[in-house]
């Protein structure tokens, strides 16, 4: 009887652990998709030499993917043109309930 109860508890704990691990993996895959999108948008902005039309298109593309792209111009002492890019995304935190959304951000520079 004791071995049956221990086996059942171990099985339940193993299932809970597997579910949490699967949620963590899916969260990491979502973050990886956001990073890929960020690098693609940053490359487009850099290749266009910070063209305003391309930046507007990149914002629309980010919005269609469920992200928010913010661009902030930065003054550089050498006189170069530099933009701080911030890509915001919503991430569901595993194991914290249905309404547990956290906002993540990926930042980088386009020169």
mmCIF file of N, CA and C in Angstrom:
data_model
loop_
_atom_site.group_PDB
_atom_site.id
_atom_site.type_symbol
_atom_site.label_atom_id
_atom_site.label_comp_id
_atom_site.label_asym_id
_atom_site.label_seq_id
_atom_site.Cartn_x
_atom_site.Cartn_y
_atom_site.Cartn_z
ATOM 1 N N UNK A 1 0.834 -1.198 0.000
ATOM 2 C CA UNK A 1 0.000 0.000 0.000
ATOM 3 C C UNK A 1 0.872 1.252 0.000
ATOM 4 N N UNK A 2 1.942 1.220 0.812
ATOM 5 C CA UNK A 2 2.804 2.382 0.916
ATOM 6 C C UNK A 2 3.507 2.657 -0.421
ATOM 7 N N UNK A 3 3.922 1.618 -1.109
ATOM 8 C CA UNK A 3 4.627 1.781 -2.391
ATOM 9 C C UNK A 3 3.676 2.348 -3.451
ATOM 10 N N UNK A 4 2.432 1.951 -3.422
ATOM 11 C CA UNK A 4 1.442 2.465 -4.380
ATOM 12 C C UNK A 4 1.215 3.956 -4.217
ATOM 13 N N UNK A 5 1.108 4.412 -2.953
ATOM 14 C CA UNK A 5 0.900 5.841 -2.678
ATOM 15 C C UNK A 5 2.139 6.639 -3.088
ATOM 16 N N UNK A 6 3.324 6.153 -2.768
ATOM 17 C CA UNK A 6 4.553 6.848 -3.141
ATOM 18 C C UNK A 6 4.681 6.943 -4.661
ATOM 19 N N UNK A 7 4.335 5.879 -5.356
ATOM 20 C CA UNK A 7 4.405 5.880 -6.818
ATOM 21 C C UNK A 7 3.426 6.887 -7.411
ATOM 22 N N UNK A 8 2.216 6.955 -6.851
ATOM 23 C CA UNK A 8 1.222 7.898 -7.337
ATOM 24 C C UNK A 8 1.691 9.339 -7.111
ATOM 25 N N UNK A 9 2.237 9.643 -5.945
ATOM 26 C CA UNK A 9 2.729 10.988 -5.650
ATOM 27 C C UNK A 9 3.888 11.348 -6.577
ATOM 28 N N UNK A 10 4.798 10.415 -6.807
ATOM 29 C CA UNK A 10 5.914 10.671 -7.711
ATOM 30 C C UNK A 10 5.421 10.933 -9.133
ATOM 31 N N UNK A 11 4.422 10.198 -9.560
ATOM 32 C CA UNK A 11 3.871 10.377 -10.903
ATOM 33 C C UNK A 11 3.225 11.750 -11.043
ATOM 34 N N UNK A 12 2.480 12.163 -10.026
ATOM 35 C CA UNK A 12 1.835 13.481 -10.051
ATOM 36 C C UNK A 12 2.889 14.583 -10.074
ATOM 37 N N UNK A 13 3.907 14.479 -9.232
ATOM 38 C CA UNK A 13 4.969 15.486 -9.211
ATOM 39 C C UNK A 13 5.728 15.535 -10.534
ATOM 40 N N UNK A 14 5.948 14.383 -11.127
ATOM 41 C CA UNK A 14 6.620 14.333 -12.426
ATOM 42 C C UNK A 14 5.784 15.012 -13.501
ATOM 43 N N UNK A 15 4.478 14.797 -13.486
ATOM 44 C CA UNK A 15 3.589 15.433 -14.463
ATOM 45 C C UNK A 15 3.572 16.955 -14.284
ATOM 46 N N UNK A 16 3.498 17.423 -13.055
ATOM 47 C CA UNK A 16 3.519 18.867 -12.783
ATOM 48 C C UNK A 16 4.842 19.464 -13.251
ATOM 49 N N UNK A 17 5.917 18.790 -12.969
ATOM 50 C CA UNK A 17 7.233 19.264 -13.404
ATOM 51 C C UNK A 17 7.352 19.328 -14.919
ATOM 52 N N UNK A 18 6.814 18.324 -15.603
ATOM 53 C CA UNK A 18 6.851 18.319 -17.072
ATOM 54 C C UNK A 18 6.014 19.452 -17.651
ATOM 55 N N UNK A 19 4.861 19.732 -17.050
ATOM 56 C CA UNK A 19 4.020 20.825 -17.528
ATOM 57 C C UNK A 19 4.714 22.169 -17.343
ATOM 58 N N UNK A 20 5.353 22.366 -16.206
ATOM 59 C CA UNK A 20 6.065 23.626 -15.973
ATOM 60 C C UNK A 20 7.245 23.764 -16.927
ATOM 61 N N UNK A 21 7.945 22.686 -17.186
ATOM 62 C CA UNK A 21 9.071 22.714 -18.113
ATOM 63 C C UNK A 21 8.591 23.041 -19.528
ATOM 64 N N UNK A 22 7.468 22.490 -19.930
ATOM 65 C CA UNK A 22 6.923 22.782 -21.252
ATOM 66 C C UNK A 22 6.530 24.253 -21.372
ATOM 67 N N UNK A 23 5.971 24.830 -20.311
ATOM 68 C CA UNK A 23 5.617 26.250 -20.325
ATOM 69 C C UNK A 23 6.866 27.120 -20.400
ATOM 70 N N UNK A 24 7.915 26.741 -19.707
ATOM 71 C CA UNK A 24 9.158 27.510 -19.751
ATOM 72 C C UNK A 24 9.784 27.455 -21.142
ATOM 73 N N UNK A 25 9.738 26.303 -21.763
ATOM 74 C CA UNK A 25 10.284 26.159 -23.115
ATOM 75 C C UNK A 25 9.494 27.018 -24.097
ATOM 76 N N UNK A 26 8.170 27.017 -23.983
ATOM 77 C CA UNK A 26 7.366 27.825 -24.898
ATOM 78 C C UNK A 26 7.613 29.317 -24.675
ATOM 79 N N UNK A 27 7.827 29.739 -23.433
ATOM 80 C CA UNK A 27 8.152 31.138 -23.161
ATOM 81 C C UNK A 27 9.490 31.510 -23.786
ATOM 82 N N UNK A 28 10.467 30.633 -23.670
ATOM 83 C CA UNK A 28 11.775 30.913 -24.262
ATOM 84 C C UNK A 28 11.697 30.959 -25.790
ATOM 85 N N UNK A 29 10.868 30.121 -26.392
ATOM 86 C CA UNK A 29 10.694 30.166 -27.840
ATOM 87 C C UNK A 29 10.043 31.471 -28.277
ATOM 88 N N UNK A 30 9.095 31.966 -27.486
ATOM 89 C CA UNK A 30 8.446 33.235 -27.802
ATOM 90 C C UNK A 30 9.452 34.382 -27.720
ATOM 91 N N UNK A 31 10.314 34.356 -26.708
ATOM 92 C CA UNK A 31 11.345 35.392 -26.580
ATOM 93 C C UNK A 31 12.319 35.305 -27.755
ATOM 94 N N UNK A 32 12.648 34.104 -28.177
ATOM 95 C CA UNK A 32 13.533 33.930 -29.323
ATOM 96 C C UNK A 32 12.901 34.502 -30.590
ATOM 97 N N UNK A 33 11.603 34.321 -30.760
ATOM 98 C CA UNK A 33 10.910 34.906 -31.908
ATOM 99 C C UNK A 33 10.966 36.430 -31.850
ATOM 100 N N UNK A 34 10.800 36.994 -30.650
ATOM 101 C CA UNK A 34 10.863 38.448 -30.498
ATOM 102 C C UNK A 34 12.266 38.960 -30.824
ATOM 103 N N UNK A 35 13.298 38.246 -30.389
ATOM 104 C CA UNK A 35 14.674 38.652 -30.707
ATOM 105 C C UNK A 35 14.942 38.592 -32.211
ATOM 106 N N UNK A 36 14.439 37.556 -32.862
ATOM 107 C CA UNK A 36 14.608 37.426 -34.304
ATOM 108 C C UNK A 36 13.928 38.584 -35.027
ATOM 109 N N UNK A 37 12.724 38.916 -34.598
ATOM 110 C CA UNK A 37 11.992 40.039 -35.181
ATOM 111 C C UNK A 37 12.759 41.342 -34.950
ATOM 112 N N UNK A 38 13.296 41.532 -33.754
ATOM 113 C CA UNK A 38 14.041 42.746 -33.430
ATOM 114 C C UNK A 38 15.258 42.890 -34.331
ATOM 115 N N UNK A 39 16.026 41.825 -34.488
ATOM 116 C CA UNK A 39 17.228 41.904 -35.314
ATOM 117 C C UNK A 39 16.885 42.163 -36.782
ATOM 118 N N UNK A 40 15.794 41.578 -37.246
ATOM 119 C CA UNK A 40 15.368 41.808 -38.626
ATOM 120 C C UNK A 40 14.983 43.268 -38.831
ATOM 121 N N UNK A 41 14.227 43.831 -37.883
ATOM 122 C CA UNK A 41 13.804 45.225 -37.995
ATOM 123 C C UNK A 41 14.989 46.172 -37.868
ATOM 124 N N UNK A 42 15.910 45.871 -36.956
ATOM 125 C CA UNK A 42 17.090 46.721 -36.787
ATOM 126 C C UNK A 42 17.944 46.717 -38.058
ATOM 127 N N UNK A 43 18.083 45.561 -38.684
ATOM 128 C CA UNK A 43 18.852 45.475 -39.927
ATOM 129 C C UNK A 43 18.190 46.279 -41.045
ATOM 130 N N UNK A 44 16.865 46.213 -41.125
ATOM 131 C CA UNK A 44 16.163 46.987 -42.147
ATOM 132 C C UNK A 44 16.364 48.480 -41.940
ATOM 133 N N UNK A 45 16.298 48.932 -40.687
ATOM 134 C CA UNK A 45 16.464 50.356 -40.396
ATOM 135 C C UNK A 45 17.894 50.795 -40.692
ATOM 136 N N UNK A 46 18.871 49.976 -40.326
ATOM 137 C CA UNK A 46 20.264 50.323 -40.600
ATOM 138 C C UNK A 46 20.544 50.376 -42.094
ATOM 139 N N UNK A 47 20.027 49.412 -42.853
ATOM 140 C CA UNK A 47 20.276 49.373 -44.301
ATOM 141 C C UNK A 47 19.616 50.539 -45.027
ATOM 142 N N UNK A 48 18.537 51.062 -44.477
ATOM 143 C CA UNK A 48 17.855 52.190 -45.112
ATOM 144 C C UNK A 48 18.453 53.524 -44.687
ATOM 145 N N UNK A 49 19.453 53.494 -43.845
ATOM 146 C CA UNK A 49 20.100 54.700 -43.295
ATOM 147 C C UNK A 49 19.084 55.575 -42.564
ATOM 148 N N UNK A 50 18.294 54.935 -41.715
ATOM 149 C CA UNK A 50 17.313 55.555 -40.831
ATOM 150 C C UNK A 50 16.232 56.339 -41.578
ATOM 151 N N UNK A 51 15.774 55.807 -42.698
ATOM 152 C CA UNK A 51 14.715 56.444 -43.473
ATOM 153 C C UNK A 51 13.408 56.390 -42.683
ATOM 154 N N UNK A 52 12.698 57.499 -42.659
ATOM 155 C CA UNK A 52 11.473 57.606 -41.864
ATOM 156 C C UNK A 52 10.377 56.670 -42.369
ATOM 157 N N UNK A 53 10.287 56.468 -43.681
ATOM 158 C CA UNK A 53 9.276 55.564 -44.236
ATOM 159 C C UNK A 53 9.544 54.124 -43.807
ATOM 160 N N UNK A 54 10.806 53.732 -43.803
ATOM 161 C CA UNK A 54 11.162 52.364 -43.398
ATOM 162 C C UNK A 54 10.889 52.170 -41.910
ATOM 163 N N UNK A 55 11.180 53.183 -41.109
ATOM 164 C CA UNK A 55 10.911 53.092 -39.661
ATOM 165 C C UNK A 55 9.411 52.938 -39.429
ATOM 166 N N UNK A 56 8.601 53.685 -40.159
ATOM 167 C CA UNK A 56 7.151 53.579 -40.017
ATOM 168 C C UNK A 56 6.673 52.178 -40.423
ATOM 169 N N UNK A 57 7.234 51.654 -41.520
ATOM 170 C CA UNK A 57 6.872 50.304 -41.963
ATOM 171 C C UNK A 57 7.286 49.251 -40.930
ATOM 172 N N UNK A 58 8.459 49.447 -40.331
ATOM 173 C CA UNK A 58 8.934 48.505 -39.307
ATOM 174 C C UNK A 58 8.026 48.532 -38.080
ATOM 175 N N UNK A 59 7.543 49.705 -37.719
ATOM 176 C CA UNK A 59 6.599 49.794 -36.597
ATOM 177 C C UNK A 59 5.319 49.032 -36.907
ATOM 178 N N UNK A 60 4.830 49.188 -38.143
ATOM 179 C CA UNK A 60 3.614 48.473 -38.541
ATOM 180 C C UNK A 60 3.844 46.969 -38.555
ATOM 181 N N UNK A 61 5.017 46.547 -39.038
ATOM 182 C CA UNK A 61 5.336 45.122 -39.074
ATOM 183 C C UNK A 61 5.428 44.546 -37.660
ATOM 184 N N UNK A 62 6.026 45.313 -36.751
ATOM 185 C CA UNK A 62 6.122 44.862 -35.359
ATOM 186 C C UNK A 62 4.728 44.761 -34.738
ATOM 187 N N UNK A 63 3.871 45.733 -35.029
ATOM 188 C CA UNK A 63 2.514 45.717 -34.480
ATOM 189 C C UNK A 63 1.720 44.521 -35.018
ATOM 190 N N UNK A 64 1.944 44.167 -36.278
ATOM 191 C CA UNK A 64 1.230 43.017 -36.831
ATOM 192 C C UNK A 64 1.709 41.704 -36.205
ATOM 193 N N UNK A 65 2.940 41.688 -35.676
ATOM 194 C CA UNK A 65 3.450 40.499 -35.007
ATOM 195 C C UNK A 65 3.124 40.451 -33.521
ATOM 196 N N UNK A 66 2.439 41.490 -33.012
ATOM 197 C CA UNK A 66 2.071 41.516 -31.598
ATOM 198 C C UNK A 66 3.097 42.212 -30.727
ATOM 199 N N UNK A 67 3.992 42.983 -31.341
ATOM 200 C CA UNK A 67 5.037 43.698 -30.612
ATOM 201 C C UNK A 67 4.803 45.197 -30.740
ATOM 202 N N UNK A 68 5.575 45.958 -29.977
ATOM 203 C CA UNK A 68 5.535 47.416 -30.082
ATOM 204 C C UNK A 68 6.965 47.907 -30.232
ATOM 205 N N UNK A 69 7.247 48.644 -31.300
ATOM 206 C CA UNK A 69 8.588 49.145 -31.570
ATOM 207 C C UNK A 69 8.635 50.633 -31.295
ATOM 208 N N UNK A 70 9.589 51.046 -30.475
ATOM 209 C CA UNK A 70 9.814 52.463 -30.198
ATOM 210 C C UNK A 70 11.211 52.834 -30.657
ATOM 211 N N UNK A 71 11.316 53.989 -31.294
ATOM 212 C CA UNK A 71 12.595 54.482 -31.806
ATOM 213 C C UNK A 71 12.893 55.839 -31.169
ATOM 214 N N UNK A 72 14.081 55.965 -30.581
ATOM 215 C CA UNK A 72 14.500 57.203 -29.935
ATOM 216 C C UNK A 72 15.833 57.626 -30.531
ATOM 217 N N UNK A 73 15.864 58.846 -31.085
ATOM 218 C CA UNK A 73 17.119 59.333 -31.647
ATOM 219 C C UNK A 73 18.052 59.752 -30.523
ATOM 220 N N UNK A 74 19.333 59.440 -30.704
ATOM 221 C CA UNK A 74 20.345 59.732 -29.692
ATOM 222 C C UNK A 74 21.423 60.600 -30.329
ATOM 223 N N UNK A 75 21.854 61.616 -29.594
ATOM 224 C CA UNK A 75 22.948 62.462 -30.069
ATOM 225 C C UNK A 75 24.270 61.777 -29.775
ATOM 226 N N UNK A 76 25.074 61.627 -30.819
ATOM 227 C CA UNK A 76 26.386 61.004 -30.692
ATOM 228 C C UNK A 76 27.439 62.094 -30.917
ATOM 229 N N UNK A 77 28.477 62.157 -30.066
ATOM 230 C CA UNK A 77 29.472 63.220 -30.197
ATOM 231 C C UNK A 77 30.167 63.282 -31.564
ATOM 232 N N UNK A 78 30.341 62.168 -32.245
ATOM 233 C CA UNK A 78 31.039 62.163 -33.528
ATOM 234 C C UNK A 78 30.152 62.668 -34.664
ATOM 235 N N UNK A 79 28.908 62.984 -34.397
ATOM 236 C CA UNK A 79 28.007 63.479 -35.420
ATOM 237 C C UNK A 79 27.306 62.389 -36.208
ATOM 238 N N UNK A 80 27.474 61.150 -35.819
ATOM 239 C CA UNK A 80 26.797 60.046 -36.498
ATOM 240 C C UNK A 80 25.331 59.999 -36.085
ATOM 241 N N UNK A 81 24.542 59.390 -36.930
ATOM 242 C CA UNK A 81 23.117 59.240 -36.650
ATOM 243 C C UNK A 81 22.911 57.913 -35.928
ATOM 244 N N UNK A 82 22.268 57.932 -34.762
ATOM 245 C CA UNK A 82 22.088 56.722 -33.966
ATOM 246 C C UNK A 82 20.667 56.708 -33.397
ATOM 247 N N UNK A 83 20.034 55.547 -33.444
ATOM 248 C CA UNK A 83 18.675 55.394 -32.922
ATOM 249 C C UNK A 83 18.664 54.238 -31.925
ATOM 250 N N UNK A 84 18.057 54.480 -30.760
ATOM 251 C CA UNK A 84 17.840 53.421 -29.777
ATOM 252 C C UNK A 84 16.511 52.757 -30.107
ATOM 253 N N UNK A 85 16.561 51.459 -30.395
ATOM 254 C CA UNK A 85 15.362 50.690 -30.714
ATOM 255 C C UNK A 85 14.937 49.881 -29.505
ATOM 256 N N UNK A 86 13.654 49.925 -29.192
ATOM 257 C CA UNK A 86 13.089 49.140 -28.089
ATOM 258 C C UNK A 86 11.896 48.366 -28.610
ATOM 259 N N UNK A 87 11.971 47.052 -28.516
ATOM 260 C CA UNK A 87 10.876 46.185 -28.947
ATOM 261 C C UNK A 87 10.226 45.600 -27.692
ATOM 262 N N UNK A 88 8.953 45.938 -27.469
ATOM 263 C CA UNK A 88 8.221 45.472 -26.304
ATOM 264 C C UNK A 88 7.325 44.298 -26.707
ATOM 265 N N UNK A 89 7.246 43.317 -25.831
ATOM 266 C CA UNK A 89 6.406 42.142 -26.079
ATOM 267 C C UNK A 89 5.754 41.724 -24.777
ATOM 268 N N UNK A 90 4.609 41.043 -24.900
ATOM 269 C CA UNK A 90 3.868 40.541 -23.737
ATOM 270 C C UNK A 90 4.193 39.068 -23.567
ATOM 271 N N UNK A 91 4.555 38.694 -22.360
ATOM 272 C CA UNK A 91 4.948 37.318 -22.086
ATOM 273 C C UNK A 91 4.120 36.772 -20.936
ATOM 274 N N UNK A 92 3.550 35.595 -21.151
ATOM 275 C CA UNK A 92 2.792 34.930 -20.090
ATOM 276 C C UNK A 92 3.776 34.187 -19.194
ATOM 277 N N UNK A 93 3.692 34.463 -17.898
ATOM 278 C CA UNK A 93 4.579 33.820 -16.932
ATOM 279 C C UNK A 93 3.984 32.468 -16.545
ATOM 280 N N UNK A 94 4.743 31.377 -16.725
ATOM 281 C CA UNK A 94 4.189 30.057 -16.435
ATOM 282 C C UNK A 94 3.936 29.840 -14.946
ATOM 283 N N UNK A 95 2.821 29.198 -14.653
ATOM 284 C CA UNK A 95 2.502 28.825 -13.284
ATOM 285 C C UNK A 95 1.957 29.948 -12.429
ATOM 286 N N UNK A 96 1.621 31.098 -13.032
ATOM 287 C CA UNK A 96 1.152 32.232 -12.244
ATOM 288 C C UNK A 96 -0.309 32.576 -12.523
ATOM 289 N N UNK A 97 -1.027 31.710 -13.194
ATOM 290 C CA UNK A 97 -2.428 31.960 -13.477
ATOM 291 C C UNK A 97 -2.620 32.449 -14.899
ATOM 292 N N UNK A 98 -3.894 32.641 -15.260
ATOM 293 C CA UNK A 98 -4.219 33.015 -16.633
ATOM 294 C C UNK A 98 -3.916 34.474 -16.948
ATOM 295 N N UNK A 99 -4.039 35.361 -15.989
ATOM 296 C CA UNK A 99 -3.864 36.791 -16.231
ATOM 297 C C UNK A 99 -2.478 37.289 -15.832
ATOM 298 N N UNK A 100 -1.488 36.441 -15.869
ATOM 299 C CA UNK A 100 -0.143 36.834 -15.430
ATOM 300 C C UNK A 100 0.714 37.181 -16.647
ATOM 301 N N UNK A 101 0.513 38.378 -17.166
ATOM 302 C CA UNK A 101 1.276 38.839 -18.319
ATOM 303 C C UNK A 101 2.364 39.807 -17.840
ATOM 304 N N UNK A 102 3.559 39.591 -18.348
ATOM 305 C CA UNK A 102 4.681 40.478 -18.060
ATOM 306 C C UNK A 102 5.118 41.123 -19.364
ATOM 307 N N UNK A 103 5.567 42.361 -19.278
ATOM 308 C CA UNK A 103 6.059 43.030 -20.469
ATOM 309 C C UNK A 103 7.572 42.910 -20.518
ATOM 310 N N UNK A 104 8.069 42.411 -21.619
ATOM 311 C CA UNK A 104 9.500 42.289 -21.821
ATOM 312 C C UNK A 104 9.954 43.304 -22.838
ATOM 313 N N UNK A 105 11.240 43.607 -22.839
ATOM 314 C CA UNK A 105 11.774 44.587 -23.787
ATOM 315 C C UNK A 105 13.135 44.103 -24.288
ATOM 316 N N UNK A 106 13.359 44.324 -25.568
ATOM 317 C CA UNK A 106 14.652 44.062 -26.182
ATOM 318 C C UNK A 106 15.128 45.397 -26.732
ATOM 319 N N UNK A 107 16.328 45.808 -26.341
ATOM 320 C CA UNK A 107 16.841 47.099 -26.779
ATOM 321 C C UNK A 107 18.157 46.930 -27.527
ATOM 322 N N UNK A 108 18.376 47.831 -28.451
ATOM 323 C CA UNK A 108 19.609 47.830 -29.214
ATOM 324 C C UNK A 108 19.714 49.126 -30.004
ATOM 325 N N UNK A 109 20.829 49.284 -30.684
ATOM 326 C CA UNK A 109 21.099 50.515 -31.429
ATOM 327 C C UNK A 109 21.135 50.233 -32.918
ATOM 328 N N UNK A 110 20.636 51.187 -33.687
ATOM 329 C CA UNK A 110 20.781 51.182 -35.138
ATOM 330 C C UNK A 110 21.658 52.373 -35.482
ATOM 331 N N UNK A 111 22.738 52.104 -36.181
ATOM 332 C CA UNK A 111 23.685 53.178 -36.519
ATOM 333 C C UNK A 111 23.794 53.355 -38.005
#
